[in-house]
PDB file of C-alpha atoms in Angstrom:
ATOM      1  CA  MET A  10      80.326   7.546 -34.938  1.00 56.00           C
ATOM      2  CA  ASP A  11      83.179   6.893 -37.367  1.00 65.00           C
ATOM      3  CA  GLY A  12      85.759   5.133 -35.132  1.00 73.00           C
ATOM      4  CA  TYR A  13      84.058   5.232 -31.460  1.00 81.00           C
ATOM      5  CA  GLU A  14      82.238   2.278 -29.743  1.00 89.00           C
ATOM      6  CA  ARG A  15      80.822   5.119 -27.344  1.00 93.00           C
ATOM      7  CA  ILE A  16      79.659   9.031 -27.131  1.00 94.00           C
ATOM      8  CA  ILE A  17      78.916  10.545 -23.858  1.00 95.00           C
ATOM      9  CA  VAL A  18      76.825  13.908 -23.850  1.00 96.00           C
ATOM     10  CA  SER A  19      76.741  15.827 -20.706  1.00 96.00           C
ATOM     11  CA  CYS A  20      73.695  18.170 -20.329  1.00 94.00           C
ATOM     12  CA  ARG A  21      70.903  18.429 -17.749  1.00 91.00           C
ATOM     13  CA  ASP A  22      68.395  19.975 -20.507  1.00 89.00           C
ATOM     14  CA  THR A  23      65.479  17.356 -21.243  1.00 86.00           C
ATOM     15  CA  ASP A  24      65.535  19.023 -24.905  1.00 88.00           C
ATOM     16  CA  VAL A  25      68.917  17.351 -25.862  1.00 93.00           C
ATOM     17  CA  LEU A  26      67.761  13.998 -24.318  1.00 93.00           C
ATOM     18  CA  VAL A  27      64.462  14.537 -26.484  1.00 92.00           C
ATOM     19  CA  LEU A  28      66.768  15.099 -29.622  1.00 92.00           C
ATOM     20  CA  LEU A  29      69.727  12.297 -28.567  1.00 94.00           C
ATOM     21  CA  THR A  30      66.561   9.568 -28.680  1.00 94.00           C
ATOM     22  CA  HIS A  31      65.331  10.661 -31.989  1.00 92.00           C
ATOM     23  CA  PHE A  32      68.756  10.259 -33.285  1.00 89.00           C
ATOM     24  CA  ALA A  33      70.094   7.219 -31.626  1.00 89.00           C
ATOM     25  CA  GLY A  34      68.882   4.602 -34.014  1.00 83.00           C
ATOM     26  CA  GLN A  35      70.822   6.298 -36.599  1.00 85.00           C
ATOM     27  CA  LEU A  36      74.046   5.598 -34.891  1.00 84.00           C
ATOM     28  CA  ASN A  37      75.892   2.637 -34.463  1.00 85.00           C
ATOM     29  CA  GLY A  38      76.941   2.165 -30.844  1.00 89.00           C
ATOM     30  CA  GLU A  39      76.490   3.346 -27.351  1.00 94.00           C
ATOM     31  CA  LEU A  40      75.070   6.900 -26.974  1.00 95.00           C
ATOM     32  CA  TRP A  41      75.014   8.210 -23.213  1.00 97.00           C
ATOM     33  CA  MET A  42      73.486  10.930 -21.726  1.00 96.00           C
ATOM     34  CA  ARG A  43      75.207  12.398 -18.550  1.00 96.00           C
ATOM     35  CA  THR A  44      73.051  14.645 -16.406  1.00 95.00           C
ATOM     36  CA  GLY A  45      72.472  15.711 -12.838  1.00 92.00           C
ATOM     37  CA  THR A  46      74.343  17.688 -10.647  1.00 89.00           C
ATOM     38  CA  ARG A  47      77.973  17.307  -9.489  1.00 88.00           C
ATOM     39  CA  GLN A  48      76.993  15.445  -5.917  1.00 93.00           C
ATOM     40  CA  GLU A  49      74.697  13.462  -7.949  1.00 94.00           C
ATOM     41  CA  ARG A  50      75.693  12.576 -11.524  1.00 94.00           C
ATOM     42  CA  ARG A  51      73.512   9.905 -13.607  1.00 95.00           C
ATOM     43  CA  TYR A  52      73.722   8.572 -16.679  1.00 96.00           C
ATOM     44  CA  VAL A  53      71.188   7.257 -19.371  1.00 96.00           C
ATOM     45  CA  ALA A  54      71.793   4.804 -22.142  1.00 96.00           C
ATOM     46  CA  VAL A  55      70.049   6.635 -24.841  1.00 96.00           C
ATOM     47  CA  HIS A  56      70.821   3.890 -26.916  1.00 94.00           C
ATOM     48  CA  ASP A  57      68.396   0.959 -24.345  1.00 95.00           C
ATOM     49  CA  ILE A  58      65.130   3.576 -24.850  1.00 94.00           C
ATOM     50  CA  GLN A  59      62.653   1.599 -26.638  1.00 93.00           C
ATOM     51  CA  LEU A  60      60.397   3.271 -29.096  1.00 94.00           C
ATOM     52  CA  THR A  61      57.490   2.356 -30.826  1.00 94.00           C
ATOM     53  CA  PRO A  62      58.416   3.107 -34.718  1.00 93.00           C
ATOM     54  CA  THR A  63      55.679   5.805 -34.534  1.00 95.00           C
ATOM     55  CA  MET A  64      56.757   7.286 -31.531  1.00 95.00           C
ATOM     56  CA  GLN A  65      60.445   7.149 -32.535  1.00 93.00           C
ATOM     57  CA  ARG A  66      59.329   9.197 -35.827  1.00 93.00           C
ATOM     58  CA  ASN A  67      57.317  11.365 -33.747  1.00 96.00           C
ATOM     59  CA  ILE A  68      59.139  12.366 -30.753  1.00 96.00           C
ATOM     60  CA  LEU A  69      60.495  15.999 -31.533  1.00 96.00           C
ATOM     61  CA  VAL A  70      57.114  16.454 -32.457  1.00 97.00           C
ATOM     62  CA  TYR A  71      55.342  15.568 -29.261  1.00 97.00           C
ATOM     63  CA  HIS A  72      58.066  17.321 -27.421  1.00 96.00           C
ATOM     64  CA  ALA A  73      57.669  20.501 -29.541  1.00 96.00           C
ATOM     65  CA  VAL A  74      53.748  20.454 -28.730  1.00 97.00           C
ATOM     66  CA  THR A  75      53.611  19.429 -25.459  1.00 96.00           C
ATOM     67  CA  GLY A  76      56.036  21.757 -24.147  1.00 93.00           C
ATOM     68  CA  CYS A  77      59.622  22.990 -25.237  1.00 91.00           C
ATOM     69  CA  ASP A  78      61.909  26.106 -24.478  1.00 87.00           C
ATOM     70  CA  THR A  79      60.014  27.748 -27.197  1.00 89.00           C
ATOM     71  CA  VAL A  80      56.535  26.324 -26.923  1.00 93.00           C
ATOM     72  CA  SER A  81      53.895  26.225 -24.327  1.00 92.00           C
ATOM     73  CA  GLN A  82      52.586  23.394 -22.565  1.00 90.00           C
ATOM     74  CA  PRO A  83      49.012  22.341 -21.930  1.00 91.00           C
ATOM     75  CA  SER A  84      47.969  23.805 -19.062  1.00 87.00           C
ATOM     76  CA  GLY A  85      47.834  21.759 -16.239  1.00 86.00           C
ATOM     77  CA  HIS A  86      49.099  18.765 -18.181  1.00 91.00           C
ATOM     78  CA  GLY A  87      52.996  17.600 -17.917  1.00 88.00           C
ATOM     79  CA  LYS A  88      55.040  15.301 -19.835  1.00 90.00           C
ATOM     80  CA  LYS A  89      53.888  12.506 -17.795  1.00 89.00           C
ATOM     81  CA  THR A  90      50.425  12.662 -18.348  1.00 90.00           C
ATOM     82  CA  THR A  91      50.891  13.862 -22.466  1.00 95.00           C
ATOM     83  CA  TRP A  92      53.438  10.310 -22.792  1.00 95.00           C
ATOM     84  CA  LYS A  93      50.648   8.073 -22.018  1.00 95.00           C
ATOM     85  CA  VAL A  94      48.060   9.774 -24.842  1.00 97.00           C
ATOM     86  CA  PHE A  95      51.719   9.828 -26.706  1.00 97.00           C
ATOM     87  CA  GLN A  96      52.031   6.061 -26.737  1.00 96.00           C
ATOM     88  CA  GLN A  97      48.479   5.562 -27.662  1.00 96.00           C
ATOM     89  CA  HIS A  98      47.235   7.997 -29.766  1.00 97.00           C
ATOM     90  CA  GLY A  99      51.294   9.318 -31.823  1.00 97.00           C
ATOM     91  CA  ALA A 100      50.027   8.657 -34.914  1.00 98.00           C
ATOM     92  CA  LEU A 101      47.562  12.459 -34.617  1.00 98.00           C
ATOM     93  CA  LEU A 102      50.952  13.793 -34.609  1.00 98.00           C
ATOM     94  CA  ASP A 103      52.205  12.018 -37.894  1.00 98.00           C
ATOM     95  CA  ASP A 104      52.036  15.329 -40.537  1.00 97.00           C
ATOM     96  CA  LEU A 105      53.138  17.759 -37.556  1.00 98.00           C
ATOM     97  CA  GLY A 106      56.496  19.519 -38.172  1.00 96.00           C
ATOM     98  CA  HIS A 107      56.541  18.544 -42.395  1.00 96.00           C
ATOM     99  CA  GLY A 108      55.694  20.646 -45.104  1.00 96.00           C
ATOM    100  CA  THR A 109      53.289  23.328 -45.164  1.00 97.00           C
ATOM    101  CA  LEU A 110      50.725  23.155 -42.262  1.00 98.00           C
ATOM    102  CA  SER A 111      47.251  21.966 -43.232  1.00 98.00           C
ATOM    103  CA  GLU A 112      43.538  21.946 -42.051  1.00 98.00           C
ATOM    104  CA  SER A 113      43.684  18.444 -41.352  1.00 98.00           C
ATOM    105  CA  THR A 114      46.853  18.034 -39.504  1.00 98.00           C
ATOM    106  CA  ILE A 115      45.454  20.908 -37.441  1.00 99.00           C
ATOM    107  CA  ARG A 116      42.292  18.831 -36.981  1.00 98.00           C
ATOM    108  CA  SER A 117      44.528  15.409 -36.030  1.00 98.00           C
ATOM    109  CA  VAL A 118      46.685  17.611 -33.389  1.00 98.00           C
ATOM    110  CA  GLU A 119      43.495  18.693 -32.093  1.00 99.00           C
ATOM    111  CA  GLU A 120      42.342  15.307 -31.281  1.00 98.00           C
ATOM    112  CA  PHE A 121      45.643  14.602 -29.948  1.00 98.00           C
ATOM    113  CA  PHE A 122      44.767  17.652 -27.064  1.00 98.00           C
ATOM    114  CA  CYS A 123      41.175  16.130 -26.672  1.00 98.00           C
ATOM    115  CA  ARG A 124      42.917  12.838 -25.646  1.00 97.00           C
ATOM    116  CA  ILE A 125      44.740  15.066 -23.260  1.00 97.00           C
ATOM    117  CA  TYR A 126      42.112  17.160 -21.736  1.00 96.00           C
ATOM    118  CA  SER A 127      39.160  14.128 -22.161  1.00 96.00           C
ATOM    119  CA  PRO A 128      41.068  10.685 -22.272  1.00 94.00           C
ATOM    120  CA  ALA A 129      37.701   9.016 -21.992  1.00 92.00           C
ATOM    121  CA  SER A 130      35.753  11.068 -24.446  1.00 92.00           C
ATOM    122  CA  ASP A 131      36.063  10.497 -28.561  1.00 94.00           C
ATOM    123  CA  GLU A 132      35.724  14.205 -28.759  1.00 96.00           C
ATOM    124  CA  THR A 133      37.961  15.590 -31.724  1.00 97.00           C
ATOM    125  CA  ASN A 134      36.674  18.939 -31.061  1.00 98.00           C
ATOM    126  CA  ILE A 135      38.422  20.963 -28.519  1.00 98.00           C
ATOM    127  CA  ASN A 136      35.971  23.640 -28.427  1.00 98.00           C
ATOM    128  CA  ASP A 137      33.342  20.888 -27.246  1.00 98.00           C
ATOM    129  CA  VAL A 138      35.688  19.491 -24.617  1.00 97.00           C
ATOM    130  CA  ARG A 139      35.854  22.701 -23.080  1.00 97.00           C
ATOM    131  CA  TYR A 140      32.620  23.014 -22.997  1.00 97.00           C
ATOM    132  CA  ARG A 141      31.751  19.617 -21.636  1.00 96.00           C
ATOM    133  CA  MET A 142      34.284  20.161 -18.639  1.00 95.00           C
ATOM    134  CA  PHE A 143      32.514  23.915 -17.982  1.00 96.00           C
ATOM    135  CA  GLN A 144      29.422  22.081 -17.648  1.00 96.00           C
ATOM    136  CA  LYS A 145      30.555  19.408 -15.358  1.00 95.00           C
ATOM    137  CA  GLY A 146      31.868  22.075 -13.020  1.00 94.00           C
ATOM    138  CA  THR A 147      35.869  22.935 -14.580  1.00 91.00           C
ATOM    139  CA  LYS A 148      35.776  26.727 -13.568  1.00 87.00           C
ATOM    140  CA  ASP A 149      39.238  27.237 -13.196  1.00 90.00           C
ATOM    141  CA  GLN A 150      40.893  28.690 -16.633  1.00 89.00           C
ATOM    142  CA  GLU A 151      43.911  27.158 -15.497  1.00 88.00           C
ATOM    143  CA  LYS A 152      42.257  23.208 -16.371  1.00 91.00           C
ATOM    144  CA  LEU A 153      40.450  24.003 -18.730  1.00 95.00           C
ATOM    145  CA  PRO A 154      41.406  23.381 -22.577  1.00 96.00           C
ATOM    146  CA  PRO A 155      42.697  25.992 -25.048  1.00 96.00           C
ATOM    147  CA  SER A 156      39.451  27.139 -26.821  1.00 97.00           C
ATOM    148  CA  ARG A 157      40.094  26.119 -30.604  1.00 98.00           C
ATOM    149  CA  LYS A 158      41.738  29.708 -31.619  1.00 98.00           C
ATOM    150  CA  CYS A 159      44.223  29.771 -29.369  1.00 97.00           C
ATOM    151  CA  LEU A 160      45.301  26.137 -29.646  1.00 98.00           C
ATOM    152  CA  GLU A 161      45.507  26.362 -33.688  1.00 98.00           C
ATOM    153  CA  GLN A 162      47.976  29.124 -32.645  1.00 98.00           C
ATOM    154  CA  HIS A 163      49.811  26.709 -30.090  1.00 97.00           C
ATOM    155  CA  ILE A 164      50.074  24.312 -33.132  1.00 98.00           C
ATOM    156  CA  LYS A 165      51.739  26.929 -35.379  1.00 98.00           C
ATOM    157  CA  ARG A 166      54.238  27.447 -32.938  1.00 97.00           C
ATOM    158  CA  ALA A 167      54.801  23.609 -32.704  1.00 97.00           C
ATOM    159  CA  HIS A 168      54.982  23.137 -36.283  1.00 98.00           C
ATOM    160  CA  HIS A 169      57.404  25.616 -36.526  1.00 97.00           C
ATOM    161  CA  GLN A 170      59.531  24.076 -34.037  1.00 95.00           C
ATOM    162  CA  ALA A 171      59.725  20.869 -35.380  1.00 94.00           C
ATOM    163  CA  GLN A 172      60.311  22.373 -38.539  1.00 94.00           C
ATOM    164  CA  VAL A 173      63.578  23.812 -37.053  1.00 89.00           C
TER     165      VAL A 173
END
């Protein structure tokens, strides 16, 4: 922002807002996003968005793993519900998007998904969460978490997206 006090980015894409939020701390000055329609414009003060250091570090990974333009979202769980999990358990995403994807990183992200689908449980195995939900009467496939094998593919896509 050399020589500028304020930058305004005009866009309606939430992916851009996430990118701006991630990089806002590296800028000196105001960063705004103009969004909405011609009849109903809004300005988001990106520079005023307060995130914990863990959230700031992992916002791009969070966005990738919970649904973006190239990676699907967890069935039945949008950004509002996953945001609460991210606020409490964002550190589980620390290694995603960095280097080679390891089994320990996959397990950490799996635990993050367990928190999404079963917030009151301490389960760390998504297949166990899936089984318990089915046992308790959740028969609709759309409401069940993905199997471990499907989740692993999802994590690989999110890992790649976060690296890009």
